[in-house]
PDB file of C-alpha atoms in Angstrom:
ATOM      1  CA  SER A1188      67.318 117.996  89.228  1.00  0.00           C
ATOM      2  CA  ASP A1189      70.909 116.564  90.162  1.00  0.00           C
ATOM      3  CA  TYR A1190      70.895 118.752  93.462  1.00  0.00           C
ATOM      4  CA  GLN A1191      68.135 117.074  94.462  1.00  0.00           C
ATOM      5  CA  GLN A1192      68.591 113.702  94.078  1.00  0.00           C
ATOM      6  CA  LEU A1193      71.700 114.848  95.317  1.00  0.00           C
ATOM      7  CA  GLY A1194      70.698 115.433  98.443  1.00  0.00           C
ATOM      8  CA  TYR A1195      68.167 112.206  98.625  1.00  0.00           C
ATOM      9  CA  ASN A1196      71.292 110.139  98.791  1.00  0.00           C
ATOM     10  CA  LEU A1197      72.915 112.353 101.250  1.00  0.00           C
ATOM     11  CA  ARG A1198      70.066 112.303 103.312  1.00  0.00           C
ATOM     12  CA  ILE A1199      69.207 108.112 103.394  1.00  0.00           C
ATOM     13  CA  ASN A1200      73.021 107.944 103.726  1.00  0.00           C
ATOM     14  CA  VAL A1201      73.666 105.804 100.483  1.00  0.00           C
ATOM     15  CA  PHE A1202      77.147 106.817 101.285  1.00  0.00           C
ATOM     16  CA  GLN A1203      78.771 105.364 104.191  1.00  0.00           C
ATOM     17  CA  GLY A1204      82.123 105.286 103.736  1.00  0.00           C
ATOM     18  CA  GLY A1205      84.439 101.989 103.897  1.00  0.00           C
ATOM     19  CA  PRO A1206      84.319  99.112 105.211  1.00  0.00           C
ATOM     20  CA  LEU A1207      85.079  98.758 109.107  1.00  0.00           C
ATOM     21  CA  LYS A1208      87.099  96.233 108.571  1.00  0.00           C
ATOM     22  CA  SER A1209      89.996  96.082 106.280  1.00  0.00           C
ATOM     23  CA  ARG A1210      91.142  92.936 103.796  1.00  0.00           C
ATOM     24  CA  SER A1211      94.716  93.251 101.922  1.00  0.00           C
ATOM     25  CA  LEU A1212      95.504  91.132  99.130  1.00  0.00           C
ATOM     26  CA  MET A1213      98.467  90.078 100.169  1.00  0.00           C
ATOM     27  CA  ARG A1214      96.948  88.900 103.416  1.00  0.00           C
ATOM     28  CA  ASP A1215      94.706  87.586 101.116  1.00  0.00           C
ATOM     29  CA  SER A1216      96.986  85.482  99.073  1.00  0.00           C
ATOM     30  CA  TYR A1217      99.542  83.669 101.780  1.00  0.00           C
ATOM     31  CA  THR A1218      98.265  81.403 104.896  1.00  0.00           C
ATOM     32  CA  PRO A1219      99.134  82.442 108.060  1.00  0.00           C
ATOM     33  CA  ASP A1220     102.387  80.531 108.767  1.00  0.00           C
ATOM     34  CA  VAL A1221     103.783  82.140 105.572  1.00  0.00           C
ATOM     35  CA  PHE A1222     103.755  85.156 107.881  1.00  0.00           C
ATOM     36  CA  GLN A1223     104.906  83.146 111.130  1.00  0.00           C
ATOM     37  CA  LYS A1224     108.104  82.169 109.232  1.00  0.00           C
ATOM     38  CA  ALA A1225     109.197  85.545 107.897  1.00  0.00           C
ATOM     39  CA  VAL A1226     112.434  86.616 108.767  1.00  0.00           C
ATOM     40  CA  ILE A1227     113.115  90.839 109.477  1.00  0.00           C
ATOM     41  CA  ASP A1228     116.573  91.625 108.794  1.00  0.00           C
ATOM     42  CA  PRO A1229     117.351  95.405 109.705  1.00  0.00           C
ATOM     43  CA  ARG A1230     120.671  94.804 107.099  1.00  0.00           C
ATOM     44  CA  HIS A1231     118.056  94.477 104.069  1.00  0.00           C
ATOM     45  CA  TRP A1232     114.831  95.621 103.739  1.00  0.00           C
ATOM     46  CA  HIS A1233     112.565  95.936 100.535  1.00  0.00           C
ATOM     47  CA  GLY A1234     115.010  94.258  97.985  1.00  0.00           C
ATOM     48  CA  ARG A1235     118.337  96.915  99.183  1.00  0.00           C
ATOM     49  CA  THR A1236     121.224  96.319 101.405  1.00  0.00           C
ATOM     50  CA  ILE A1237     122.487  99.430 103.828  1.00  0.00           C
ATOM     51  CA  SER A1238     125.913 100.600 102.351  1.00  0.00           C
ATOM     52  CA  GLU A1239     129.409 101.389 103.569  1.00  0.00           C
ATOM     53  CA  LEU A1240     128.433 104.830 103.844  1.00  0.00           C
ATOM     54  CA  GLY A1241     124.491 104.069 105.603  1.00  0.00           C
ATOM     55  CA  ARG A1242     127.065 102.930 108.365  1.00  0.00           C
ATOM     56  CA  TRP A1243     128.708 105.489 109.064  1.00  0.00           C
ATOM     57  CA  TYR A1244     126.950 107.982 109.249  1.00  0.00           C
ATOM     58  CA  GLU A1245     124.201 105.301 111.226  1.00  0.00           C
ATOM     59  CA  LYS A1246     127.093 105.681 113.262  1.00  0.00           C
ATOM     60  CA  TYR A1247     127.133 109.126 112.977  1.00  0.00           C
ATOM     61  CA  PHE A1248     124.349 110.021 114.684  1.00  0.00           C
ATOM     62  CA  LEU A1249     124.839 107.249 117.457  1.00  0.00           C
ATOM     63  CA  ASP A1250     128.406 108.998 118.107  1.00  0.00           C
ATOM     64  CA  LEU A1251     126.079 112.525 118.620  1.00  0.00           C
ATOM     65  CA  ASN A1252     123.439 110.972 120.385  1.00  0.00           C
ATOM     66  CA  VAL A1253     125.840 109.374 122.971  1.00  0.00           C
ATOM     67  CA  GLU A1254     127.505 112.906 122.899  1.00  0.00           C
ATOM     68  CA  LYS A1255     124.120 115.072 123.907  1.00  0.00           C
ATOM     69  CA  ALA A1256     123.129 111.966 126.240  1.00  0.00           C
ATOM     70  CA  MET A1257     126.647 112.504 128.019  1.00  0.00           C
ATOM     71  CA  ASN A1258     126.348 117.080 127.528  1.00  0.00           C
ATOM     72  CA  GLU A1259     122.533 116.329 129.580  1.00  0.00           C
ATOM     73  CA  LYS A1260     124.211 114.214 131.762  1.00  0.00           C
ATOM     74  CA  TYR A1261     127.097 115.682 132.718  1.00  0.00           C
ATOM     75  CA  GLY A1262     126.609 118.946 131.825  1.00  0.00           C
TER      76      GLY A1262
END
């Protein structure tokens, strides 16, 4: 029956899982020098630039973190 066939497959380990080393189509498509020449710009990522509102929030949360650290240190 189908149940016995499934049990047989599980016992002989037909379903061995994924490969031990993962492969990427992007890494396989390009030569290594492409990745070495790549420049990561924190202001421009995934085709999006950080707007003025984003910069304001960056400064705001930096200010909050500084204020929190000052309160922890000096009370």
